[in-house]
Amino acid sequence: MPTAVTVPPRVRRTAVDVALAALLCGLELLVSWETTAAPGPAVPLYALLGCSVLLWRRHFPVAVYVIVVVHSVLAAAVVSQFVPTLGVWLALYTVAVRCERRVAVLGLLVAFGPTLLDAVVEGYEVAGRRVIVAAVMGTVLNLVVFGLGRWAAWSVRQRRLVAELAAAEAVAVERGRIARDLHDIVAHSVTLMVLQAAGAARTLRGDPERAEEALRQVDGLGQQAIDELRRMLGLLDPDPDPTGVAAPPAGLGDVRSLVDAVRGGGVPVELALAGAPVPLEPAVDLSGYRILQEALTNTVKHADPRHPVRVELRWQGTEVEIRVDNRSARSRPRAPHPLSTGHGIRGMRERAHAVGGRLDAGPRSDGSFRVTATLPVPPSPRSGRR
């Protein structure tokens, strides 16, 4: 198959300008040239000279407009019975599109010079109504061309503004996503590390082996946090290292390691899995992991260590349900923890909604606190067949 040839935009614009200038030159001669009154090559050459200047109108709109207007005004003196106006209108349109409002309005006022001259030339031929019609039609066309140019300029500004607003909104959304990821990674790891370090400090003299194990847990949690941050920063890097091997993103398949880390912090956790796990979309899988991570982080801050935290993961065909139940310590109300940012539940809800799921969180009548997230599961290939 023959390959399509791509024409550069600059070459395409130049070809359009050349074709438009040639078309205007022909129309100018057809409309404004009386061959019987001014025979010979002088008028065609004069028209060609004026239209060739229009090739530079995109780069020098004001200069080209001035030259074209002067060319039109001097036409009656240089060549007989010929006042070109089509090139003036094209140059006026370009000024209206590319120049600021003050310059554009000044260009509109200047355009009435060739219009008046054309009416005067018409007056030499036929007195009366034809002069008035020529003046009125020229004025109307000047206003129409100027209005179309300003409307085109306004449209360009509006498209640019919409694009800028869309880009700003995309940046804000991305910043929010990065902030939630940082919150989930840092809050979870730091909370467990603080608890492990506090436990190591309490048992350092009485049980050195237990304190050493707690410090090893702190080291592991810190390394895990660094790995997750490196993976997230790798996703943001526009020019990643091609020799590096990107770690797979976290997902609900890592639920056991997440639970084990919480257990290592001294919080008893019961894990219950129901249903047959199926592959999830990457965004849904990561959102489920972050929701579960944040929910377990909250249990570490608020849960009563005498009552185990219960984590349930239910695969139910078209959706997966994540449920975390914990009981707060009765000796103190459920209040903001010193390590809490106060945005955990809102962040979990935003994550669930972003992938088409839902999240409910709140206290229950038995005094426990439950977080329930329901996320969509993609339909299997078999379920789509009939």
Protein backbone atom coordinates (compact mmCIF):
# COMPACT_ATOMS: atom_id res chain seq x y z
CA MET A 1 0.00 0.00 0.00
CA PRO A 2 1.28 3.50 -0.79
CA THR A 3 2.18 5.51 2.27
CA ALA A 4 0.40 8.79 2.88
CA VAL A 5 2.56 11.88 2.50
CA THR A 6 2.27 14.27 5.43
CA VAL A 7 2.44 17.93 4.42
CA PRO A 8 4.01 20.19 7.08
CA PRO A 9 1.59 22.84 8.41
CA ARG A 10 3.86 25.68 7.31
CA VAL A 11 3.95 24.42 3.71
CA ARG A 12 0.19 23.91 3.75
CA ARG A 13 -0.42 27.48 5.00
CA THR A 14 1.92 28.89 2.35
CA ALA A 15 0.09 26.99 -0.39
CA VAL A 16 -3.25 28.28 0.87
CA ASP A 17 -1.96 31.88 0.95
CA VAL A 18 -0.58 31.64 -2.60
CA ALA A 19 -3.85 30.18 -3.92
CA LEU A 20 -5.90 32.81 -2.09
CA ALA A 21 -3.75 35.67 -3.39
CA ALA A 22 -4.03 34.36 -6.97
CA LEU A 23 -7.80 33.97 -6.61
CA LEU A 24 -8.19 37.51 -5.25
CA CYS A 25 -6.06 38.90 -8.08
CA GLY A 26 -8.29 37.25 -10.65
CA LEU A 27 -11.50 38.38 -8.94
CA GLU A 28 -10.10 41.89 -8.54
CA LEU A 29 -9.50 42.17 -12.26
CA LEU A 30 -12.85 40.61 -13.08
CA VAL A 31 -14.82 42.98 -10.83
CA SER A 32 -12.90 46.27 -10.94
CA TRP A 33 -11.16 46.39 -14.33
CA GLU A 34 -12.83 47.98 -17.28
CA THR A 35 -10.79 46.64 -20.17
CA THR A 36 -12.29 49.11 -22.61
CA ALA A 37 -11.35 52.10 -20.46
CA ALA A 38 -7.84 50.91 -19.49
CA PRO A 39 -6.52 48.29 -21.93
CA GLY A 40 -3.03 46.84 -21.78
CA PRO A 41 -0.92 44.98 -19.19
CA ALA A 42 -0.58 47.87 -16.71
CA VAL A 43 -3.68 47.02 -14.66
CA PRO A 44 -2.98 43.25 -14.37
CA LEU A 45 0.60 43.95 -13.31
CA TYR A 46 -0.55 46.52 -10.75
CA ALA A 47 -3.15 44.11 -9.36
CA LEU A 48 -0.59 41.30 -9.20
CA LEU A 49 1.81 43.55 -7.30
CA GLY A 50 -0.81 44.41 -4.69
CA CYS A 51 -2.01 40.82 -4.21
CA SER A 52 1.52 39.41 -3.89
CA VAL A 53 2.03 41.50 -0.75
CA LEU A 54 -0.77 39.49 0.90
CA LEU A 55 1.56 36.49 1.13
CA TRP A 56 3.17 38.09 4.21
CA ARG A 57 -0.07 39.11 5.95
CA ARG A 58 0.19 36.44 8.69
CA HIS A 59 3.66 37.63 9.77
CA PHE A 60 3.28 41.40 9.31
CA PRO A 61 -0.48 42.13 9.41
CA VAL A 62 -0.25 45.89 10.06
CA ALA A 63 2.52 46.55 7.53
CA VAL A 64 0.78 44.52 4.83
CA TYR A 65 -2.51 46.25 5.56
CA VAL A 66 -0.94 49.71 5.19
CA ILE A 67 0.72 48.71 1.89
CA VAL A 68 -2.51 47.25 0.50
CA VAL A 69 -4.53 50.34 1.47
CA VAL A 70 -1.96 52.65 -0.15
CA HIS A 71 -1.95 50.38 -3.21
CA SER A 72 -5.74 50.69 -3.44
CA VAL A 73 -5.80 54.49 -2.97
CA LEU A 74 -3.05 55.11 -5.55
CA ALA A 75 -4.66 52.83 -8.12
CA ALA A 76 -6.88 55.58 -9.53
CA ALA A 77 -3.84 57.76 -10.13
CA VAL A 78 -1.44 55.09 -11.42
CA VAL A 79 -3.87 53.14 -13.61
CA SER A 80 -7.11 54.46 -14.99
CA GLN A 81 -10.51 53.42 -13.67
CA PHE A 82 -9.27 50.67 -11.27
CA VAL A 83 -9.76 50.68 -7.47
CA PRO A 84 -8.95 47.25 -5.91
CA THR A 85 -10.84 46.49 -2.68
CA LEU A 86 -10.82 42.69 -2.18
CA GLY A 87 -7.21 42.69 -0.98
CA VAL A 88 -8.04 45.47 1.48
CA TRP A 89 -10.80 43.37 2.99
CA LEU A 90 -8.54 40.33 3.35
CA ALA A 91 -5.83 42.45 5.00
CA LEU A 92 -8.45 44.07 7.26
CA TYR A 93 -9.69 40.61 8.32
CA THR A 94 -6.11 39.60 9.19
CA VAL A 95 -5.59 42.75 11.28
CA ALA A 96 -8.91 42.14 13.08
CA VAL A 97 -7.86 38.56 13.90
CA ARG A 98 -4.23 39.09 14.88
CA CYS A 99 -4.05 42.58 16.39
CA GLU A 100 -5.34 44.08 19.62
CA ARG A 101 -8.70 45.84 19.63
CA ARG A 102 -7.35 49.41 19.38
CA VAL A 103 -5.25 48.62 16.31
CA ALA A 104 -8.10 46.64 14.76
CA VAL A 105 -10.58 49.52 15.17
CA LEU A 106 -8.05 51.96 13.66
CA GLY A 107 -7.69 49.57 10.72
CA LEU A 108 -11.48 49.58 10.27
CA LEU A 109 -11.51 53.39 10.08
CA VAL A 110 -8.69 53.37 7.55
CA ALA A 111 -10.65 50.91 5.38
CA PHE A 112 -13.26 53.59 4.69
CA GLY A 113 -10.67 55.47 2.58
CA PRO A 114 -10.70 52.98 -0.32
CA THR A 115 -14.47 52.68 0.08
CA LEU A 116 -14.93 56.44 -0.33
CA LEU A 117 -12.52 56.49 -3.27
CA ASP A 118 -14.40 53.67 -4.97
CA ALA A 119 -17.66 55.62 -4.56
CA VAL A 120 -16.03 58.70 -6.08
CA VAL A 121 -14.77 56.68 -9.05
CA GLU A 122 -18.27 55.32 -9.53
CA GLY A 123 -19.53 58.91 -9.47
CA TYR A 124 -17.44 59.77 -12.49
CA GLU A 125 -19.18 57.04 -14.45
CA VAL A 126 -22.79 57.26 -13.32
CA ALA A 127 -24.15 59.97 -11.04
CA GLY A 128 -27.00 59.38 -8.62
CA ARG A 129 -28.09 56.24 -6.91
CA ARG A 130 -25.17 54.04 -7.93
CA VAL A 131 -22.73 56.18 -5.92
CA ILE A 132 -24.85 55.85 -2.78
CA VAL A 133 -25.24 52.10 -3.28
CA ALA A 134 -21.47 51.69 -3.72
CA ALA A 135 -20.74 53.68 -0.55
CA VAL A 136 -23.33 51.80 1.52
CA MET A 137 -22.26 48.37 0.24
CA GLY A 138 -18.59 49.17 0.88
CA THR A 139 -19.35 50.34 4.42
CA VAL A 140 -21.43 47.23 5.16
CA LEU A 141 -18.73 44.92 3.80
CA ASN A 142 -16.06 46.69 5.87
CA LEU A 143 -18.12 46.15 9.01
CA VAL A 144 -18.88 42.52 8.13
CA VAL A 145 -15.23 41.69 7.43
CA PHE A 146 -14.13 43.44 10.62
CA GLY A 147 -16.81 41.62 12.66
CA LEU A 148 -15.85 38.22 11.25
CA GLY A 149 -12.21 38.88 12.11
CA ARG A 150 -12.96 39.90 15.68
CA TRP A 151 -15.26 36.89 16.11
CA ALA A 152 -12.50 34.58 14.83
CA ALA A 153 -10.03 36.18 17.28
CA TRP A 154 -12.53 35.74 20.13
CA SER A 155 -13.03 32.09 19.17
CA VAL A 156 -9.29 31.47 19.24
CA ARG A 157 -9.02 33.08 22.68
CA GLN A 158 -11.93 31.02 23.97
CA ARG A 159 -10.41 27.76 22.72
CA ARG A 160 -7.11 28.70 24.31
CA LEU A 161 -8.85 29.57 27.57
CA VAL A 162 -10.77 26.28 27.59
CA ALA A 163 -7.55 24.37 26.93
CA GLU A 164 -5.77 26.21 29.75
CA LEU A 165 -8.64 25.55 32.17
CA ALA A 166 -8.71 21.88 31.19
CA ALA A 167 -4.95 21.64 31.70
CA ALA A 168 -5.21 23.37 35.09
CA GLU A 169 -8.01 21.01 36.13
CA ALA A 170 -5.97 18.00 35.02
CA VAL A 171 -3.00 19.28 37.04
CA ALA A 172 -5.23 19.78 40.10
CA VAL A 173 -6.66 16.26 39.76
CA GLU A 174 -3.18 14.80 39.39
CA ARG A 175 -1.96 16.75 42.41
CA GLY A 176 -4.88 15.42 44.42
CA ARG A 177 -4.09 11.86 43.35
CA ILE A 178 -0.42 12.27 44.25
CA ALA A 179 -1.37 13.80 47.61
CA ARG A 180 -3.64 10.84 48.40
CA ASP A 181 -0.92 8.37 47.43
CA LEU A 182 1.63 10.16 49.59
CA HIS A 183 -0.84 10.28 52.47
CA ASP A 184 -1.59 6.57 52.23
CA ILE A 185 2.04 5.49 51.88
CA VAL A 186 3.52 7.76 54.53
CA ALA A 187 0.68 7.63 57.06
CA HIS A 188 0.49 3.83 57.07
CA SER A 189 4.22 3.21 57.29
CA VAL A 190 4.99 5.99 59.76
CA THR A 191 2.13 4.99 62.06
CA LEU A 192 3.35 1.39 62.26
CA MET A 193 6.96 2.50 62.62
CA VAL A 194 6.08 4.80 65.54
CA LEU A 195 4.22 2.00 67.30
CA GLN A 196 7.04 -0.47 66.74
CA ALA A 197 9.64 2.04 67.94
CA ALA A 198 7.56 2.77 71.05
CA GLY A 199 7.26 -0.95 71.75
CA ALA A 200 11.01 -1.40 71.30
CA ALA A 201 11.69 1.42 73.76
CA ARG A 202 9.45 -0.21 76.38
CA THR A 203 11.00 -3.66 76.04
CA LEU A 204 14.61 -2.70 75.38
CA ARG A 205 15.85 -3.56 78.89
CA GLY A 206 13.44 -6.27 79.91
CA ASP A 207 13.21 -8.17 76.58
CA PRO A 208 16.06 -7.21 74.22
CA GLU A 209 15.13 -9.88 71.66
CA ARG A 210 11.59 -8.52 71.33
CA ALA A 211 12.94 -4.99 71.05
CA GLU A 212 15.34 -6.14 68.33
CA GLU A 213 12.48 -7.76 66.44
CA ALA A 214 10.44 -4.55 66.68
CA LEU A 215 13.37 -2.55 65.31
CA ARG A 216 13.69 -5.01 62.43
CA GLN A 217 10.01 -4.39 61.75
CA VAL A 218 10.71 -0.64 61.72
CA ASP A 219 13.51 -1.17 59.22
CA GLY A 220 11.28 -3.32 57.00
CA LEU A 221 8.44 -0.82 57.09
CA GLY A 222 10.81 2.02 56.23
CA GLN A 223 12.22 0.07 53.29
CA GLN A 224 8.70 -0.78 52.12
CA ALA A 225 7.71 2.90 52.25
CA ILE A 226 10.82 3.86 50.27
CA ASP A 227 10.05 1.21 47.63
CA GLU A 228 6.48 2.45 47.26
CA LEU A 229 7.59 6.07 47.01
CA ARG A 230 10.21 5.11 44.42
CA ARG A 231 7.57 3.25 42.42
CA MET A 232 5.21 6.23 42.54
CA LEU A 233 7.95 8.66 41.54
CA GLY A 234 8.89 6.30 38.72
CA LEU A 235 5.36 6.60 37.34
CA LEU A 236 5.73 10.40 37.39
CA ASP A 237 9.15 10.40 35.72
CA PRO A 238 8.71 11.43 32.06
CA ASP A 239 12.06 9.82 31.13
CA PRO A 240 12.43 6.66 33.20
CA ASP A 241 15.63 4.69 33.27
CA PRO A 242 15.30 2.01 30.55
CA THR A 243 17.69 -0.28 32.42
CA GLY A 244 15.64 -0.22 35.60
CA VAL A 245 12.96 -2.79 36.32
CA ALA A 246 9.74 -1.21 37.53
CA ALA A 247 8.18 -2.91 40.51
CA PRO A 248 4.61 -4.08 39.96
CA PRO A 249 1.99 -1.75 41.46
CA ALA A 250 0.35 -2.72 44.73
CA GLY A 251 -3.03 -4.41 44.62
CA LEU A 252 -5.49 -6.54 46.57
CA GLY A 253 -3.24 -9.53 45.95
CA ASP A 254 -0.92 -8.03 48.60
CA VAL A 255 -3.60 -8.07 51.28
CA ARG A 256 -1.81 -10.74 53.35
CA SER A 257 1.46 -8.80 53.55
CA LEU A 258 -0.51 -5.69 54.49
CA VAL A 259 -2.28 -7.56 57.29
CA ASP A 260 0.99 -9.09 58.50
CA ALA A 261 2.55 -5.63 58.77
CA VAL A 262 -0.30 -4.49 61.00
CA ARG A 263 -0.05 -7.61 63.09
CA GLY A 264 3.64 -6.88 63.52
CA GLY A 265 2.65 -3.57 65.09
CA GLY A 266 0.89 -5.39 67.89
CA VAL A 267 -2.68 -5.13 66.56
CA PRO A 268 -4.49 -8.46 66.22
CA VAL A 269 -6.10 -8.84 62.79
CA GLU A 270 -8.42 -11.53 61.48
CA LEU A 271 -8.48 -12.00 57.70
CA ALA A 272 -11.40 -13.63 55.90
CA LEU A 273 -11.45 -14.20 52.14
CA ALA A 274 -14.60 -15.27 50.29
CA GLY A 275 -15.23 -15.97 46.62
CA ALA A 276 -12.87 -16.54 43.72
CA PRO A 277 -10.46 -13.63 43.09
CA VAL A 278 -10.39 -12.30 39.53
CA PRO A 279 -8.01 -9.82 37.85
CA LEU A 280 -9.04 -6.21 38.33
CA GLU A 281 -8.29 -3.14 36.29
CA PRO A 282 -5.03 -1.59 37.55
CA ALA A 283 -6.73 1.57 38.81
CA VAL A 284 -9.39 -0.42 40.69
CA ASP A 285 -6.81 -2.81 42.12
CA LEU A 286 -4.61 0.01 43.39
CA SER A 287 -7.60 1.91 44.79
CA GLY A 288 -8.75 -1.17 46.70
CA TYR A 289 -5.28 -1.64 48.15
CA ARG A 290 -5.02 2.02 49.21
CA ILE A 291 -8.50 1.94 50.78
CA LEU A 292 -7.63 -1.17 52.77
CA GLN A 293 -4.27 0.34 53.73
CA GLU A 294 -5.88 3.54 55.01
CA ALA A 295 -8.60 1.63 56.87
CA LEU A 296 -5.99 -0.53 58.63
CA THR A 297 -3.93 2.57 59.42
CA ASN A 298 -6.98 4.04 61.14
CA THR A 299 -7.49 0.85 63.15
CA VAL A 300 -3.90 1.04 64.39
CA LYS A 301 -4.58 4.58 65.63
CA HIS A 302 -7.99 3.98 67.20
CA ALA A 303 -8.63 0.25 67.76
CA ASP A 304 -8.78 -1.39 71.15
CA PRO A 305 -5.93 -3.98 71.14
CA ARG A 306 -8.08 -6.31 73.26
CA HIS A 307 -10.45 -6.81 70.32
CA PRO A 308 -9.14 -8.10 67.00
CA VAL A 309 -9.66 -6.13 63.81
CA ARG A 310 -11.62 -8.09 61.23
CA VAL A 311 -10.80 -7.71 57.55
CA GLU A 312 -13.10 -9.31 54.96
CA LEU A 313 -12.53 -9.48 51.23
CA ARG A 314 -15.54 -10.77 49.31
CA TRP A 315 -15.52 -11.45 45.57
CA GLN A 316 -19.13 -11.31 44.41
CA GLY A 317 -19.11 -11.64 40.62
CA THR A 318 -19.62 -8.06 39.44
CA GLU A 319 -18.02 -6.40 42.46
CA VAL A 320 -15.52 -6.90 45.24
CA GLU A 321 -16.35 -5.81 48.77
CA ILE A 322 -13.72 -4.73 51.28
CA ARG A 323 -14.88 -4.59 54.87
CA VAL A 324 -12.85 -3.57 57.94
CA ASP A 325 -14.39 -3.73 61.44
CA ASN A 326 -12.69 -2.58 64.61
CA ARG A 327 -13.72 -1.64 68.12
CA SER A 328 -12.38 1.57 69.64
CA ALA A 329 -11.04 1.64 73.16
CA ARG A 330 -13.89 2.38 75.58
CA SER A 331 -11.62 4.42 77.84
CA ARG A 332 -11.50 7.25 75.27
CA PRO A 333 -13.86 8.48 72.59
CA ARG A 334 -13.01 8.15 68.91
CA ALA A 335 -11.12 11.45 68.41
CA PRO A 336 -8.40 12.66 66.10
CA HIS A 337 -5.14 10.84 66.71
CA PRO A 338 -1.85 12.80 66.94
CA LEU A 339 -0.68 11.00 63.78
CA SER A 340 -3.93 11.57 61.94
CA THR A 341 -4.36 14.14 59.15
CA GLY A 342 -8.16 14.11 59.34
CA HIS A 343 -8.58 13.31 55.64
CA GLY A 344 -8.47 9.51 55.69
CA ILE A 345 -12.17 8.71 55.22
CA ARG A 346 -12.65 11.47 52.66
CA GLY A 347 -9.63 10.21 50.71
CA MET A 348 -10.96 6.63 50.77
CA ARG A 349 -14.36 7.82 49.52
CA GLU A 350 -12.77 9.81 46.70
CA ARG A 351 -10.72 6.80 45.66
CA ALA A 352 -13.79 4.59 45.54
CA HIS A 353 -15.84 7.10 43.55
CA ALA A 354 -12.97 7.69 41.11
CA VAL A 355 -13.16 4.07 39.89
CA GLY A 356 -16.95 3.80 39.93
CA GLY A 357 -17.32 2.30 43.39
CA ARG A 358 -18.76 3.45 46.70
CA LEU A 359 -17.65 3.61 50.31
CA ASP A 360 -19.49 3.76 53.62
CA ALA A 361 -17.79 4.43 56.92
CA GLY A 362 -19.19 5.03 60.38
CA PRO A 363 -19.91 3.65 63.86
CA ARG A 364 -22.30 0.76 64.44
CA SER A 365 -24.78 0.09 67.23
CA ASP A 366 -22.47 -2.43 68.93
CA GLY A 367 -19.78 0.22 69.40
CA SER A 368 -17.56 -0.92 66.52
CA PHE A 369 -16.51 1.12 63.52
CA ARG A 370 -16.94 -0.28 60.01
CA VAL A 371 -15.49 0.73 56.66
CA THR A 372 -17.11 -0.91 53.63
CA ALA A 373 -15.86 -0.30 50.10
CA THR A 374 -17.50 -1.83 47.04
CA LEU A 375 -15.51 -1.72 43.82
CA PRO A 376 -16.50 -2.89 40.32
CA VAL A 377 -15.16 -6.09 38.82
CA PRO A 378 -14.78 -6.21 35.02
CA PRO A 379 -17.09 -8.72 33.33
CA SER A 380 -15.46 -11.96 32.32
CA PRO A 381 -15.25 -12.83 28.60
CA ARG A 382 -17.69 -15.69 29.07
CA SER A 383 -20.33 -13.50 30.70
CA GLY A 384 -20.36 -11.24 27.65
CA ARG A 385 -21.32 -14.08 25.28
CA ARG A 386 -24.88 -14.99 24.43
